[in-house]
Amino acid sequence: SLPQPRDWVRWWSSNRWSPEGPDGGRSSWDAVRVPWRVATDLMWFDEPRARRVLSRCLEPFVRQHIQAGEGLAVERSLSGGVLGADDHPLANALFAFALSEPRQRDQLLARGQRQLVIGPDGLYFGDADRYYVNSLAYLPFLARAGRYQPPAVPGR
């Protein structure tokens, strides 16, 4: 099983790192943003280092879960065990950014869409009070619609 990105790591050299942090290197709410942030560098700036991280590290991790018919978790222990929900809408949404194949991205996003709730105040993932989840999980849907664009820079 491939490792999920960790919340905190210490880089010792170009090819050596170790898990860090008070929790011993678990993967959770900080790490779940990694695929989105790296993919943004690729989409907006055509950054070759981002392409390498996605294709060599993040995409294989996500594909192994898709091939097993699984969704993704936000929280995992250092050994890879799920600590929270094992099919979390935010993890499914943000890890979809790691996939280069649109069909696979859509398959993962569909898992999150099944968890959408239509409430009196709008559309949200599970609970309207989950700000962190609801403020980020819509981003891959914007990207799919071609509406995730870099900010305009004045004077350019």
PDB file of C-alpha atoms in Angstrom:
ATOM      1  CA  SER A   1       0.000   0.000   0.000  1.00  0.00           C
ATOM      2  CA  LEU A   2       1.330   3.408  -0.958  1.00  0.00           C
ATOM      3  CA  PRO A   3       1.563   6.076   1.765  1.00  0.00           C
ATOM      4  CA  GLN A   4      -0.838   8.999   1.964  1.00  0.00           C
ATOM      5  CA  PRO A   5       0.846  12.424   2.253  1.00  0.00           C
ATOM      6  CA  ARG A   6       1.701  13.394   5.840  1.00  0.00           C
ATOM      7  CA  ASP A   7       0.702  16.563   7.665  1.00  0.00           C
ATOM      8  CA  TRP A   8       4.323  17.386   8.461  1.00  0.00           C
ATOM      9  CA  VAL A   9       7.619  16.052   7.162  1.00  0.00           C
ATOM     10  CA  ARG A  10      11.253  16.992   7.635  1.00  0.00           C
ATOM     11  CA  TRP A  11      13.374  17.072   4.478  1.00  0.00           C
ATOM     12  CA  TRP A  12      16.916  15.933   5.205  1.00  0.00           C
ATOM     13  CA  SER A  13      18.163  15.887   1.603  1.00  0.00           C
ATOM     14  CA  SER A  14      16.795  15.650  -1.929  1.00  0.00           C
ATOM     15  CA  ASN A  15      15.927  11.972  -1.435  1.00  0.00           C
ATOM     16  CA  ARG A  16      15.527  11.558   2.340  1.00  0.00           C
ATOM     17  CA  TRP A  17      12.663  12.680   4.544  1.00  0.00           C
ATOM     18  CA  SER A  18      10.933  11.582   7.708  1.00  0.00           C
ATOM     19  CA  PRO A  19       7.466  12.090   9.204  1.00  0.00           C
ATOM     20  CA  GLU A  20       7.404  14.914  11.759  1.00  0.00           C
ATOM     21  CA  GLY A  21       4.997  16.653  14.064  1.00  0.00           C
ATOM     22  CA  PRO A  22       3.386  16.188  17.434  1.00  0.00           C
ATOM     23  CA  ASP A  23       1.216  13.337  16.134  1.00  0.00           C
ATOM     24  CA  GLY A  24       4.138  11.280  14.846  1.00  0.00           C
ATOM     25  CA  GLY A  25       3.500  11.933  11.171  1.00  0.00           C
ATOM     26  CA  ARG A  26      -0.132  11.129  10.638  1.00  0.00           C
ATOM     27  CA  SER A  27      -2.043  12.270   7.598  1.00  0.00           C
ATOM     28  CA  SER A  28      -5.023  14.513   8.222  1.00  0.00           C
ATOM     29  CA  TRP A  29      -6.428  17.996   7.694  1.00  0.00           C
ATOM     30  CA  ASP A  30      -3.141  19.622   6.650  1.00  0.00           C
ATOM     31  CA  ALA A  31      -2.094  16.867   4.244  1.00  0.00           C
ATOM     32  CA  VAL A  32      -5.456  16.549   2.491  1.00  0.00           C
ATOM     33  CA  ARG A  33      -4.746  19.899   0.799  1.00  0.00           C
ATOM     34  CA  VAL A  34      -1.499  18.677  -0.822  1.00  0.00           C
ATOM     35  CA  PRO A  35      -2.984  17.278  -4.086  1.00  0.00           C
ATOM     36  CA  TRP A  36      -5.073  20.413  -4.635  1.00  0.00           C
ATOM     37  CA  ARG A  37      -2.137  22.747  -3.991  1.00  0.00           C
ATOM     38  CA  VAL A  38       0.300  20.800  -6.185  1.00  0.00           C
ATOM     39  CA  ALA A  39      -2.281  20.460  -8.985  1.00  0.00           C
ATOM     40  CA  THR A  40      -2.914  24.211  -8.818  1.00  0.00           C
ATOM     41  CA  ASP A  41       0.780  24.808  -9.549  1.00  0.00           C
ATOM     42  CA  LEU A  42       0.464  22.527 -12.565  1.00  0.00           C
ATOM     43  CA  MET A  43      -2.814  23.987 -13.872  1.00  0.00           C
ATOM     44  CA  TRP A  44      -2.008  27.655 -13.376  1.00  0.00           C
ATOM     45  CA  PHE A  45       1.755  27.733 -13.974  1.00  0.00           C
ATOM     46  CA  ASP A  46       2.515  24.502 -15.899  1.00  0.00           C
ATOM     47  CA  GLU A  47       5.073  23.684 -13.188  1.00  0.00           C
ATOM     48  CA  PRO A  48       7.037  20.541 -14.194  1.00  0.00           C
ATOM     49  CA  ARG A  49       7.887  19.693 -10.556  1.00  0.00           C
ATOM     50  CA  ALA A  50       4.166  19.600  -9.791  1.00  0.00           C
ATOM     51  CA  ARG A  51       3.592  17.189 -12.695  1.00  0.00           C
ATOM     52  CA  ARG A  52       6.293  14.873 -11.288  1.00  0.00           C
ATOM     53  CA  VAL A  53       4.864  14.907  -7.747  1.00  0.00           C
ATOM     54  CA  LEU A  54       1.371  14.206  -9.042  1.00  0.00           C
ATOM     55  CA  SER A  55       2.349  11.427 -11.453  1.00  0.00           C
ATOM     56  CA  ARG A  56       4.957   9.690  -9.276  1.00  0.00           C
ATOM     57  CA  CYS A  57       3.537  10.089  -5.773  1.00  0.00           C
ATOM     58  CA  LEU A  58      -0.069  11.214  -5.522  1.00  0.00           C
ATOM     59  CA  GLU A  59      -1.710   9.671  -8.591  1.00  0.00           C
ATOM     60  CA  PRO A  60      -0.523   6.100  -7.817  1.00  0.00           C
ATOM     61  CA  PHE A  61      -1.845   6.449  -4.252  1.00  0.00           C
ATOM     62  CA  VAL A  62      -5.274   7.615  -5.461  1.00  0.00           C
ATOM     63  CA  ARG A  63      -5.465   5.019  -8.246  1.00  0.00           C
ATOM     64  CA  GLN A  64      -4.876   2.160  -5.817  1.00  0.00           C
ATOM     65  CA  HIS A  65      -7.979   3.261  -3.891  1.00  0.00           C
ATOM     66  CA  ILE A  66     -10.071   3.688  -7.045  1.00  0.00           C
ATOM     67  CA  GLN A  67      -9.038   0.240  -8.317  1.00  0.00           C
ATOM     68  CA  ALA A  68     -10.043  -1.245  -4.962  1.00  0.00           C
ATOM     69  CA  GLY A  69     -13.434   0.527  -5.211  1.00  0.00           C
ATOM     70  CA  GLU A  70     -12.642   2.643  -2.161  1.00  0.00           C
ATOM     71  CA  GLY A  71     -13.054   6.276  -1.322  1.00  0.00           C
ATOM     72  CA  LEU A  72     -10.350   8.220   0.451  1.00  0.00           C
ATOM     73  CA  ALA A  73      -9.985   9.196   4.087  1.00  0.00           C
ATOM     74  CA  VAL A  74      -8.797  12.528   5.450  1.00  0.00           C
ATOM     75  CA  GLU A  75      -7.238  11.020   8.567  1.00  0.00           C
ATOM     76  CA  ARG A  76      -4.784   8.094   8.573  1.00  0.00           C
ATOM     77  CA  SER A  77      -2.204   6.887  11.050  1.00  0.00           C
ATOM     78  CA  LEU A  78       1.460   6.561  10.176  1.00  0.00           C
ATOM     79  CA  SER A  79       0.837   2.856   9.487  1.00  0.00           C
ATOM     80  CA  GLY A  80      -1.981   3.746   7.042  1.00  0.00           C
ATOM     81  CA  GLY A  81      -4.979   2.837   9.203  1.00  0.00           C
ATOM     82  CA  VAL A  82      -8.067   5.013   8.791  1.00  0.00           C
ATOM     83  CA  LEU A  83      -8.665   7.253  11.826  1.00  0.00           C
ATOM     84  CA  GLY A  84     -11.860   8.976  10.666  1.00  0.00           C
ATOM     85  CA  ALA A  85     -14.378   8.487   7.875  1.00  0.00           C
ATOM     86  CA  ASP A  86     -13.036   6.109   5.225  1.00  0.00           C
ATOM     87  CA  ASP A  87     -14.963   7.720   2.357  1.00  0.00           C
ATOM     88  CA  HIS A  88     -14.706  11.425   3.150  1.00  0.00           C
ATOM     89  CA  PRO A  89     -16.114  13.956   0.646  1.00  0.00           C
ATOM     90  CA  LEU A  90     -13.199  16.372   1.157  1.00  0.00           C
ATOM     91  CA  ALA A  91     -10.555  13.681   0.624  1.00  0.00           C
ATOM     92  CA  ASN A  92     -12.363  12.400  -2.474  1.00  0.00           C
ATOM     93  CA  ALA A  93     -12.660  15.945  -3.838  1.00  0.00           C
ATOM     94  CA  LEU A  94      -9.108  17.143  -3.217  1.00  0.00           C
ATOM     95  CA  PHE A  95      -7.410  13.868  -4.162  1.00  0.00           C
ATOM     96  CA  ALA A  96      -9.330  14.005  -7.467  1.00  0.00           C
ATOM     97  CA  PHE A  97      -6.906  16.806  -8.390  1.00  0.00           C
ATOM     98  CA  ALA A  98      -4.100  14.201  -8.429  1.00  0.00           C
ATOM     99  CA  LEU A  99      -5.647  12.225 -11.291  1.00  0.00           C
ATOM    100  CA  SER A 100      -4.700  12.884 -14.901  1.00  0.00           C
ATOM    101  CA  GLU A 101      -7.499  10.742 -16.357  1.00  0.00           C
ATOM    102  CA  PRO A 102     -10.816  12.710 -16.462  1.00  0.00           C
ATOM    103  CA  ARG A 103     -12.917   9.522 -16.188  1.00  0.00           C
ATOM    104  CA  GLN A 104     -11.176   8.544 -12.962  1.00  0.00           C
ATOM    105  CA  ARG A 105     -11.491  12.101 -11.602  1.00  0.00           C
ATOM    106  CA  ASP A 106     -15.215  12.033 -12.303  1.00  0.00           C
ATOM    107  CA  GLN A 107     -15.510   8.617 -10.638  1.00  0.00           C
ATOM    108  CA  LEU A 108     -13.912   9.966  -7.451  1.00  0.00           C
ATOM    109  CA  LEU A 109     -15.934  13.191  -7.527  1.00  0.00           C
ATOM    110  CA  ALA A 110     -19.129  11.151  -7.905  1.00  0.00           C
ATOM    111  CA  ARG A 111     -18.368   9.563  -4.512  1.00  0.00           C
ATOM    112  CA  GLY A 112     -18.392  13.026  -2.967  1.00  0.00           C
ATOM    113  CA  GLN A 113     -21.489  14.105  -4.855  1.00  0.00           C
ATOM    114  CA  ARG A 114     -23.414  11.225  -3.293  1.00  0.00           C
ATOM    115  CA  GLN A 115     -22.765  12.866   0.074  1.00  0.00           C
ATOM    116  CA  LEU A 116     -24.252  16.229  -0.923  1.00  0.00           C
ATOM    117  CA  VAL A 117     -27.240  17.403   1.072  1.00  0.00           C
ATOM    118  CA  ILE A 118     -29.806  19.937  -0.106  1.00  0.00           C
ATOM    119  CA  GLY A 119     -30.777  21.927   2.941  1.00  0.00           C
ATOM    120  CA  PRO A 120     -32.885  25.015   3.593  1.00  0.00           C
ATOM    121  CA  ASP A 121     -29.773  27.193   3.307  1.00  0.00           C
ATOM    122  CA  GLY A 122     -28.212  25.587   0.241  1.00  0.00           C
ATOM    123  CA  LEU A 123     -26.136  22.655  -0.891  1.00  0.00           C
ATOM    124  CA  TYR A 124     -23.432  21.206   1.364  1.00  0.00           C
ATOM    125  CA  PHE A 125     -21.431  18.103   2.183  1.00  0.00           C
ATOM    126  CA  GLY A 126     -23.069  16.369   5.129  1.00  0.00           C
ATOM    127  CA  ASP A 127     -23.495  19.330   7.451  1.00  0.00           C
ATOM    128  CA  ALA A 128     -23.807  23.033   6.694  1.00  0.00           C
ATOM    129  CA  ASP A 129     -21.523  23.857   9.647  1.00  0.00           C
ATOM    130  CA  ARG A 130     -18.529  21.981   8.197  1.00  0.00           C
ATOM    131  CA  TYR A 131     -16.842  25.144   6.938  1.00  0.00           C
ATOM    132  CA  TYR A 132     -13.469  23.603   6.114  1.00  0.00           C
ATOM    133  CA  VAL A 133     -15.035  20.778   4.103  1.00  0.00           C
ATOM    134  CA  ASN A 134     -17.601  22.944   2.348  1.00  0.00           C
ATOM    135  CA  SER A 135     -15.150  25.739   1.501  1.00  0.00           C
ATOM    136  CA  LEU A 136     -12.690  23.390  -0.248  1.00  0.00           C
ATOM    137  CA  ALA A 137     -14.656  20.430  -1.625  1.00  0.00           C
ATOM    138  CA  TYR A 138     -16.209  22.500  -4.421  1.00  0.00           C
ATOM    139  CA  LEU A 139     -12.811  23.382  -5.988  1.00  0.00           C
ATOM    140  CA  PRO A 140     -12.420  20.312  -8.246  1.00  0.00           C
ATOM    141  CA  PHE A 141     -15.960  20.872  -9.518  1.00  0.00           C
ATOM    142  CA  LEU A 142     -14.944  24.413 -10.506  1.00  0.00           C
ATOM    143  CA  ALA A 143     -11.868  22.994 -12.239  1.00  0.00           C
ATOM    144  CA  ARG A 144     -13.971  20.439 -14.112  1.00  0.00           C
ATOM    145  CA  ALA A 145     -16.245  23.270 -15.295  1.00  0.00           C
ATOM    146  CA  GLY A 146     -13.229  25.316 -16.463  1.00  0.00           C
ATOM    147  CA  ARG A 147     -13.877  27.957 -13.805  1.00  0.00           C
ATOM    148  CA  TYR A 148     -10.812  27.409 -11.581  1.00  0.00           C
ATOM    149  CA  GLN A 149      -8.622  30.147 -12.983  1.00  0.00           C
ATOM    150  CA  PRO A 150      -5.534  31.960 -11.686  1.00  0.00           C
ATOM    151  CA  PRO A 151      -6.203  35.341 -10.125  1.00  0.00           C
ATOM    152  CA  ALA A 152      -5.904  38.343 -12.412  1.00  0.00           C
ATOM    153  CA  VAL A 153      -2.675  40.252 -11.917  1.00  0.00           C
ATOM    154  CA  PRO A 154      -3.060  44.023 -12.289  1.00  0.00           C
ATOM    155  CA  GLY A 155      -0.899  45.487 -15.042  1.00  0.00           C
ATOM    156  CA  ARG A 156      -0.519  42.243 -17.017  1.00  0.00           C
TER     157      ARG A 156
END
